[in-house]
Amino acid sequence: MKGKGTLVIRSGRVLDPAQGLNDRLDVLIVEGRIVEIAFGLAPEGVEVLDASGTIVVPGLIDMHVHLREPGFEHKENIESGTRAAARGGFASIACMPNTNPVIDTSGVIDLIMMRAEAVGAVNVFPIGAISPGLEGKEIANIGSLVEAGAVAVSDDGEGSQDTYVLRRALDYANMFGVPYISHAEDTRLSADGVMHEGHYSTLLGLTGIPSAAEEIHVARNAILAELTDTPCHIAHISTAGSVRIVREAKARGVPITAEVTPHHLTLTDACLATYDTNLKMKPPLRTEEDRLELIRGLQDGTIDCIATDHAPHAYSEKQVEFPLAAFGIIGLETAVSLALNELVHKKVLTLPQLIEKMATAPARILGLAKKGSLEPGMDGDVTLLDPEAKITVNPDKFASKSRNTPFGGWELKGAPVATVVAGHVAYNARATAKTKT
Amino acid sequence: MGNPPSNSTHARLIDATQMRRVLMRMAHEIVEKHPAPSSLGLVGIQVRGVPLAQRTAANVQSICGVEPPVGELDITFYRDDLGTRLDQPEVKSTHFGFDLTDRDLVIVDDVLFTGRTVRAALDAIMDFGRPRRIMLAVLVDRGHRELPIRPDIVGKNLPTMRGEDVRVHVAEVDGVDEVVLFKPADAGSEA
Amino acid sequence: MARTTKPRAKPTAPATHWTRRHLLGLEDVSADEIRLILETARSFKEVSTRAIKKVPALRGKTVVNLFFEASTRTRTSFEVAAKRLSADVLSIAASGSSVVKGETLIDTVHTLEAYHIDLLVMRHAASGAPHFLVRHCTSRVINAGDGMHEHPTQALLDLFTISERGKAFDGLKVAIIGDIIHSRVARSDVFALTKLGTHVVLCGPPTLAPKRFEAFGATCTSRLEEALDGADVVYCLRMQFERQQANFLPSVGEYVRLFGVTAERMKLAKPDAIVMHPGPLNRGIELTSEVADSAQSVVLDQVTNGVAVRMAVLFLLAGVN
């Protein structure tokens, strides 16, 4: 990371839901902090980022990314993953603990922070494991994880199969003020399932994962959140039943939040008829009814934010027979275009609502006080978007090491134009102009 | 053989009455060449060779009092052009009902053209048994042989151009007895 | 002197010519295409009754049987079929999952294609394996069974056997009994039979014959009497004992008590009903020995017809460029 930069972002349209701003304004960042937002800023000797024709929003945050380092660097590492994030318009990402070794000691967090400092293109926030090795048998040293920089704890990848242990862990985590990010999956019910259990799994002869496998854990976790008063954030929510459970719990004031992926908002299990392994992930793509309820949940606030669950896998791990293929797809470099095309242009969300889902809410959930807004004093993280840009998704150009995406060739309207991290331009699809006296 | 080109003209060269006479004359020739008709056996090549063989058997019966048995042979599985044709041939039945060994067989077909169908028929017959002798009787010989195959009994010699098509219609299959020549619309040079 | 036969009535010719390079399943194959295969199989059945059981149709072509799951029956059937078409046959029994062996499926097939093969017959434990394969290879592919998904040649020989017994498909009642959910045979049969107008009844406990299958045009019941009542065809699927371990059944004993086909229960079916089974039989489980050996049982005909049907499929696919 390049340290703190000074930059003026000129001639764009600033959209900041946190401040209720939506105007032609310029943004001045000095040494990594937002200092002023006003019209006609042109300080001498300051690098200019030309934002004409773009919407200037708080730096987007993806709170669910698998960077694969340490341990799985053939799929991705901190350098390639953060470059992918920057290309995708994200100024900050939170990385999940299912690395090797698992992020269950402060040493691993120190490693990630050092690597992010050395080669990371965007801000990296580690998420600690809730149990050592993610085995779900004991509580991890959450105190030292948080002290070292973890912004949350999670069981992503495995879920928590022992309710007693989870309850104790949530009781314990309560004192640190970090949320528990829940991978809701009853692995006895999901067993060896490889896609959603329903009409299509029956047609294709593939073992299915019933919606109940997720919903039972969502309900359990909502009850535990209520019992322990520890905030529970449902990762990659995928079923209508899960949405209803979260909605009901929220209405009663339970500290529960939820995120949804762009692919669950866009695709259904019907796509799997070709056995394309780029459509295989957990939780699986569900039915059209589920997809519509996810959209309703986004609209009525039941679902707080959008997160990609960016899960890179190497070619040899995906280009095999369907039941053998690894679960997961990448998402950093398609999320913004999909969100703009499928949500804003299709009138599911307004652009301010989308920014709320992709910047304001993730900052709030992770307790990133200086992010998610462009108010002076906030960190100088800014994303430039062009909602009208027409693109064709080309995975060959991705910065990610992996190519496991089903969106190759998709024609979408809307794209990130530039990403600014702490006042430095981490990604710019156009050229920048420097003004010097 | 596929369908004739849609922009072709056609002319009937042999009508029902002529066809009946020609078939009877062919039957006479067969009897002439087989002094021991009891060892005769006819093999009709699917599709139209079969009814022609059946009629010929009846004709032979009326001439010499002995009706030879008639076998049906589908040569699809013995063709040399599978995989290169545009349309897939429909497979019909193969059934002999008599032992081929030591028989004097006469293959009966409607049109003799390149000779490949007859070559395939010979291969098939050899797989079924060991006849004493095989002869070939065709209603129409239109020339353009590609293999050293020659007919022993010919109903009618019809020299044709390569691009033309000769169709035999038989009442049992097509509802009418006739032989029709199809010329392509731009009838001109020889292929 | 044998009397010549009268010209027989023209059979209703299927309106289709075969144009597919692969046979991966029957779900997207039309009723006309199915009829074409059955018609072609009829001619091939006759070849197997000759003294020289061979025709040169596939002479010089190389057919590879790539079997990742153990199977004597289907593999032998395909071998005999290919040999009777004069093809050169390679049978490869690849053990276990390709991942365990270290060589991927794609690499295995690319190696075979380097020998310039013409047709690949594959059986694999993973549903969708042939669909995955055709994206990565150039050979014509026949699915000899992929996981729980489809087993098209089995269903085709089943249909051939049913029609051989003079039963028209339209309006026929076929009862398929057993472990439907894990059965590729059941799926292919359901897809093919419903296309031809058959009334298919699937029967088993709800764990093995869930109502979801009704979306494919079949009826599901957990009462054997309902399935057998007036049935023209009683099709018994092989019960696999692992199902008890995975908690799909309490015990094989209870399954046999509730769903085993006995001579007594067969009285509910039509008097001329036939009994079928994809093999190998578990005598005393799916059906009693009495039923398996009865005059109604066409199990051995199924095996004979398997060769004719597979000859037809190999022949039709080889004819496509």
Short mmCIF file of C-alpha atoms in Angstrom, two decimals, chain A residues 197-199 202-207 274-276 315 319-324, chain C residues 98-99 105 124 126-128 131-132 135-136 148-149 187 191 212-213 215-216:
data_model
loop_
_atom_site.label_atom_id
_atom_site.label_comp_id
_atom_site.label_asym_id
_atom_site.label_seq_id
_atom_site.Cartn_x
_atom_site.Cartn_y
_atom_site.Cartn_z
CA GLU A 197 -32.45 -29.72 -3.72
CA GLY A 198 -35.47 -29.29 -5.94
CA HIS A 199 -36.82 -29.97 -9.39
CA THR A 202 -33.92 -34.37 -9.48
CA LEU A 203 -33.78 -33.75 -13.23
CA LEU A 204 -29.99 -33.68 -13.35
CA GLY A 205 -29.46 -36.59 -10.99
CA LEU A 206 -27.35 -34.57 -8.57
CA THR A 207 -27.59 -34.79 -4.79
CA THR A 274 -25.37 -27.75 -18.60
CA TYR A 275 -23.49 -29.01 -15.51
CA ASP A 276 -21.26 -25.91 -15.73
CA TYR A 315 -8.67 -24.40 -13.43
CA GLN A 319 -12.70 -28.22 -14.81
CA VAL A 320 -13.63 -31.66 -13.56
CA GLU A 321 -16.85 -33.67 -13.27
CA PHE A 322 -19.53 -31.64 -11.50
CA PRO A 323 -19.74 -33.59 -8.23
CA LEU A 324 -15.95 -33.39 -7.90
CA SER C 98 -10.00 -40.03 -11.86
CA VAL C 99 -8.96 -37.66 -9.12
CA LEU C 105 -10.99 -37.32 -17.01
CA HIS C 124 -19.04 -42.73 -14.91
CA ALA C 126 -20.56 -38.54 -11.63
CA SER C 127 -23.84 -37.21 -12.99
CA GLY C 128 -23.11 -34.89 -15.87
CA HIS C 131 -21.90 -33.43 -20.65
CA PHE C 132 -18.63 -32.19 -19.17
CA ARG C 135 -17.11 -29.80 -23.99
CA HIS C 136 -13.54 -31.05 -23.93
CA MET C 148 -27.79 -40.97 -10.90
CA HIS C 149 -28.64 -39.06 -14.03
CA ARG C 187 -34.99 -41.33 -14.92
CA PHE C 191 -38.30 -39.44 -19.77
CA ARG C 212 -40.92 -34.27 -6.89
CA PHE C 213 -40.86 -36.85 -9.69
CA ALA C 215 -43.06 -32.91 -12.32
CA PHE C 216 -41.77 -35.27 -15.03
#
